[in-house]
């Protein structure tokens, strides 16, 4: 199994950077989709040429650094098959030096299209290639370094290389073929067949191809994605593969594998009852879809906005999750902070919403043993217990925080915060009443003369704050928000927050600017001449911003992520 994992590592490495998601049948060459089965388990394709050369140039240097563990593993490993994959991964990491080196090493064009999909459990990767001789030279070098030799084979008039990968008692070969400017990487052997290999190498159409359906353009349209590419996981294909012995290609391959071992670990699932009940669940949650909402790549900066949707037709659960949505302050959406977090949660709706989900998960009473046991576990955790907590937090709509700036210094072994700009806010219908209730349980808070007129009190005068926190901390009620803040920026944000009325506008948001977060700490280390590692200098120039937003829509559970990255 170790060798199978190595195959996965190499394929994942090759996909990194251009293994992107979205598509439309108008943009994509129809002939490519003719070879992709409609029920493929995994699919990811980049249909418009992706600027791979510029992408590699824009990656921060710290992400290009070769792991020490890889070097040591390659030096110590003796198995030729494992050394082959390690050597290929090592060459990949070396090629990340810059964009020109990368495309020269593999023979790729400056801009590349890519397809990844599965034929049952067999992965197929297709990439544009303009200099096949460079790719073959790369494999020759890896062979020489590893000791693993390929077998030259032909299919019709196509020559390809097969590298034996023997694992789990079955013969499998790693296949490399190049034809008409396309590199194909796949597996062939005991779990495959000559017909399947023909499909993988583009010599035989899939029986029910993806090109004959409207699945791709429909997903793009429904989820508001760009037409550059698409990725998805087909939950229905997975369930059929797990619950039947011959319901689809995946099921037949798994059955063949289990027969080799003379043991079927899925026997408990492969009953008519489990098949029926799990199929119904999969129909309600058919796909996980991934695609771009924005994409801009040049040799200095990468901007990617991705959307992931777990599709659902279960109106009860989606309605309950929507019921939970609370308030996220405007400052959690700003892009100038170092770190922000917001949890929008309506405390009044928490117990009722969880109860709806709980009841839905217990209906109907499943007969499938696996689902029946799961329902038993769920039944023992009645969400009405949550009502005891929510009664104390009555009226709370959300909690959030933002760090705008900070400074630290080092005195001996003690790291001390000497400046802090930021705030923490709790949004509620009656924040003062909530605070007064909490004071009853904590005598240290009883002395705080907090009023709802917007005036701030300095907490340093009343509370024993940590010694490493060398800044003044204030508390105030600003409109419908209890805030704790420090610094001028924190004060300004609290004043702006006072104008915001409560609404149900989201669930979770999180963002961070790694460059700004690391800069003050790196400066202190530099001033004190502390060299922690060679990566320290790279981190000083590490320009990366990430933002995540989790929400629920009528289409399913949605995660939007935005990444800005550069040198």
Coordinates of C-alpha atoms in Angstrom, one line a residue, residues 8 57 483:
X8 CA -1.0 9.4 -5.3
X57 CA 7.1 32.2 -10.9
X483 CA -16.9 45.3 22.5

